[in-house]
PDB file of C-alpha atoms in Angstrom:
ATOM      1  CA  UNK T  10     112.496 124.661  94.735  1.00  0.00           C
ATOM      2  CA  UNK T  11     115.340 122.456  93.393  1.00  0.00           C
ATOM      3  CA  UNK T  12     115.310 120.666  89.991  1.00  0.00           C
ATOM      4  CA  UNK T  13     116.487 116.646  90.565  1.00  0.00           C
ATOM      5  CA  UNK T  14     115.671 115.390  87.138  1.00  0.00           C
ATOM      6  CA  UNK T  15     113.512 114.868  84.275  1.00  0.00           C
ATOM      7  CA  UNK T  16     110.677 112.531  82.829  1.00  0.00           C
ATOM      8  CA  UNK T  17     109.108 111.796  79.631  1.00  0.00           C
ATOM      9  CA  UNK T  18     106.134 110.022  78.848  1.00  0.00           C
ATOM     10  CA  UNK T  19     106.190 106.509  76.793  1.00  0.00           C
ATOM     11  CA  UNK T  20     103.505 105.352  74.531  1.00  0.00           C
ATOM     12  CA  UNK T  21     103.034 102.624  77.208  1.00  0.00           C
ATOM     13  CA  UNK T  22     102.172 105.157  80.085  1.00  0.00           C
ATOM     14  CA  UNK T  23     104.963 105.107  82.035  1.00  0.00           C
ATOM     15  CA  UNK T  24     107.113 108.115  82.420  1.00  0.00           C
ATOM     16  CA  UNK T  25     110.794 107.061  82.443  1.00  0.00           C
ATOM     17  CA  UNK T  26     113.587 109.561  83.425  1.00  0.00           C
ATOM     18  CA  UNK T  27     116.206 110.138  86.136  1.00  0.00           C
ATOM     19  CA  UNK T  28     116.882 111.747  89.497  1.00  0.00           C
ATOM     20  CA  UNK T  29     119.664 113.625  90.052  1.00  0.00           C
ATOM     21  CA  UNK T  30     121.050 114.062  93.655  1.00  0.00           C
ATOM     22  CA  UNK T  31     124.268 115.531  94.528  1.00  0.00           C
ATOM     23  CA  UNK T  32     126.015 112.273  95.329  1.00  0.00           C
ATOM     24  CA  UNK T  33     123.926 109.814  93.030  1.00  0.00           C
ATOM     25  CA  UNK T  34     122.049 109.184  89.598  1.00  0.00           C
ATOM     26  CA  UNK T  35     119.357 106.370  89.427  1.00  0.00           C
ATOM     27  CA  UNK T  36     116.799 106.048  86.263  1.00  0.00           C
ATOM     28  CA  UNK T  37     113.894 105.643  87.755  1.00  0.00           C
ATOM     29  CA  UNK T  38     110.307 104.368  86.184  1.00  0.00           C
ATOM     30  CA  UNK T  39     106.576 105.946  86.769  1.00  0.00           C
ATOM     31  CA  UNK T  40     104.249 103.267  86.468  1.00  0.00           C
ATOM     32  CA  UNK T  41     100.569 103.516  86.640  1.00  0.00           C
ATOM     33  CA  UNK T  42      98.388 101.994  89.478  1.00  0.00           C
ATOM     34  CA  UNK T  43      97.506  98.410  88.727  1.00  0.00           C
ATOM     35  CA  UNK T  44      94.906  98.003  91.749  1.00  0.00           C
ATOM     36  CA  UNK T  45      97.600  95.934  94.087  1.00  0.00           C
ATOM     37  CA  UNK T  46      98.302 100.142  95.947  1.00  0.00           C
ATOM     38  CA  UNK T  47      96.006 102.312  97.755  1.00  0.00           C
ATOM     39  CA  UNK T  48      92.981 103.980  95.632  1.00  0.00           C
ATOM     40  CA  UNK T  49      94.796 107.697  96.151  1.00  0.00           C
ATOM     41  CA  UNK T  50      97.576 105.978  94.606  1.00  0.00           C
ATOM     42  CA  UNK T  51      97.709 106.709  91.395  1.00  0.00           C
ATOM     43  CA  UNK T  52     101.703 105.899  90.552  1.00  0.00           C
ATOM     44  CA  UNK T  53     104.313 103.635  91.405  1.00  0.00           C
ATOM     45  CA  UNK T  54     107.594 104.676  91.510  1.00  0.00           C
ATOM     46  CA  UNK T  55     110.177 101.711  90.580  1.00  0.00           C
ATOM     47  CA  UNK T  56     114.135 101.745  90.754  1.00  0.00           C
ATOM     48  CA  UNK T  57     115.877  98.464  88.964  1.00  0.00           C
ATOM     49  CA  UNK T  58     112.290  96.924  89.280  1.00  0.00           C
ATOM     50  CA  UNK T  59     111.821  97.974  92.730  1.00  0.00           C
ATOM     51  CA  UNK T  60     109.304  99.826  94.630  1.00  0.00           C
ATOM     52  CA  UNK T  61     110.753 102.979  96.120  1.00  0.00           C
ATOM     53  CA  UNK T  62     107.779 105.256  96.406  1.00  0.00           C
ATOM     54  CA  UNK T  63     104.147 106.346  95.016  1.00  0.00           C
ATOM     55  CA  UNK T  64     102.868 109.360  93.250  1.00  0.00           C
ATOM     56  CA  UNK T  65      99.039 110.826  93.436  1.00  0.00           C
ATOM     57  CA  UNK T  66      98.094 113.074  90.553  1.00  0.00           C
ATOM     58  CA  UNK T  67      97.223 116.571  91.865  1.00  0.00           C
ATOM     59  CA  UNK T  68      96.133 120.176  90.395  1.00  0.00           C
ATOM     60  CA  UNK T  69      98.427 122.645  91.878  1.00  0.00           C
ATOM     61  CA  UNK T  70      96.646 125.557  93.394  1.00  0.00           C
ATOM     62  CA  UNK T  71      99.096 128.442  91.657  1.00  0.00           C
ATOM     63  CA  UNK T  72      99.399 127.218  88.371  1.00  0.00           C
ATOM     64  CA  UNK T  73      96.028 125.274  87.855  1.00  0.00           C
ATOM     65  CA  UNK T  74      98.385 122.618  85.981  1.00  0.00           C
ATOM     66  CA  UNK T  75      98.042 118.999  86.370  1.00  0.00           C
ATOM     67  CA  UNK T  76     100.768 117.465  88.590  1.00  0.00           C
ATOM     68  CA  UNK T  77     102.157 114.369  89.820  1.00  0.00           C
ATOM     69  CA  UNK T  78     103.273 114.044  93.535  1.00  0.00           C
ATOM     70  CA  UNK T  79     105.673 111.861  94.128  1.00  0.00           C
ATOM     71  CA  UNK T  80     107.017 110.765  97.828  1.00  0.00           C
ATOM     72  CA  UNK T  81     110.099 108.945  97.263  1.00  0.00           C
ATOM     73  CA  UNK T  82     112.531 106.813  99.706  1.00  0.00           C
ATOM     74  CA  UNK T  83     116.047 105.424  99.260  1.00  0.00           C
ATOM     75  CA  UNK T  84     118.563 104.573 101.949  1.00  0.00           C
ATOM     76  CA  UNK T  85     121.012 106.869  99.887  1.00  0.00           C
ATOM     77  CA  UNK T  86     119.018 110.091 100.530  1.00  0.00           C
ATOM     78  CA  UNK T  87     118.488 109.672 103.719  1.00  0.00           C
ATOM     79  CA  UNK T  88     116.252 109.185 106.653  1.00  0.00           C
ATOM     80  CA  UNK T  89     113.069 110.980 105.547  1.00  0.00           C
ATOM     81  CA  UNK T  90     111.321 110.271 101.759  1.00  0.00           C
ATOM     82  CA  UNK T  91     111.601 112.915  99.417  1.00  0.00           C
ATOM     83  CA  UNK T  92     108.908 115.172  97.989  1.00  0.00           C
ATOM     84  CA  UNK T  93     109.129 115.418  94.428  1.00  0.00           C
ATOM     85  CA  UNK T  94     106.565 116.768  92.074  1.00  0.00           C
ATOM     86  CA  UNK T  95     106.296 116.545  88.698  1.00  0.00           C
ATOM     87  CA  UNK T  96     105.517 119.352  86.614  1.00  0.00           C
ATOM     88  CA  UNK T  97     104.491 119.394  83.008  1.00  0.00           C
ATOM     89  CA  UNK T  98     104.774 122.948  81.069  1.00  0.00           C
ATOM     90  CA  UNK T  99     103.349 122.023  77.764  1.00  0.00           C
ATOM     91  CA  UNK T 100     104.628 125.571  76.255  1.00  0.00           C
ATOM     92  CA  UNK T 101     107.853 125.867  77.332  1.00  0.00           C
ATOM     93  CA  UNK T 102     110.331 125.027  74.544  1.00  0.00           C
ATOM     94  CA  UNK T 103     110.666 121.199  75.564  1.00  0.00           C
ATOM     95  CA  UNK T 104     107.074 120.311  76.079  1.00  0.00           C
ATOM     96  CA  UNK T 105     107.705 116.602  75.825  1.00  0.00           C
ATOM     97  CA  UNK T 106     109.547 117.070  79.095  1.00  0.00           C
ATOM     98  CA  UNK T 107     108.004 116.704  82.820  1.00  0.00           C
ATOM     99  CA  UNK T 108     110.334 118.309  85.256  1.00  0.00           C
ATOM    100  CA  UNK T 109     110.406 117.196  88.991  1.00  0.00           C
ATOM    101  CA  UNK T 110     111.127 119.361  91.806  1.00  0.00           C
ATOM    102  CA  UNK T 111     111.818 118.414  95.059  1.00  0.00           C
ATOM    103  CA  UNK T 112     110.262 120.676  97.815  1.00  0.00           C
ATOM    104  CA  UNK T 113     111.342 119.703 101.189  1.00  0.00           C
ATOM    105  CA  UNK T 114     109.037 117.898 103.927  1.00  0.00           C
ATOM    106  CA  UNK T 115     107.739 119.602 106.626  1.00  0.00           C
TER     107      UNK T 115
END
């Protein structure tokens, strides 16, 4: 599992952060569902205002901690959409942070 970034949460409920790939940077925006996406859809994932993927909140099996995954696509990255989840760890020593990690599709 790779780290690509970072998100915190806004007193608007949106979670606003960046991802960090080895040849680009883009701030990226988590906005809630607002009934135009799929029910399962709980997220959308905007870049300058656009829609570059969706996000379904999840409980992971291991940890039994709420998650958020994310499938992301931008011509940059490639051919395939990432697989990003976000991970909140309310006692680690930054627990305003949600980390994302990227676990490859297969």
């Amino acid at each position: 599992m790779i780290e690509l970034g970072s998100l915190t949460l806004a007193d608007d409920g949106r979670f606003r952060g960046q991802i960090q790939t080895l040849g680009h940077c883009a701030d990226i925006e988590l906005a809630p569902q607002d009934g135009f996406l799929p029910d399962q859809v709980d997220y959308q994932v905007l870049w300058s205002g656009l829609t570059i993927g969706m996000g379904s909140t999840q409980v992971d099996d291991m940890s039994g901690y709420q998650t958020i995954v994310l499938h992301v696509a931008q011509p940059h990255w490639g051919p395939r959409p990432l697989k990003i989840t976000v991970v909140h760890v309310p006692e680690t020593f930054e627990p305003e942070i949600y980390r994302m990690i990227w676990r490859p599709l297969s």
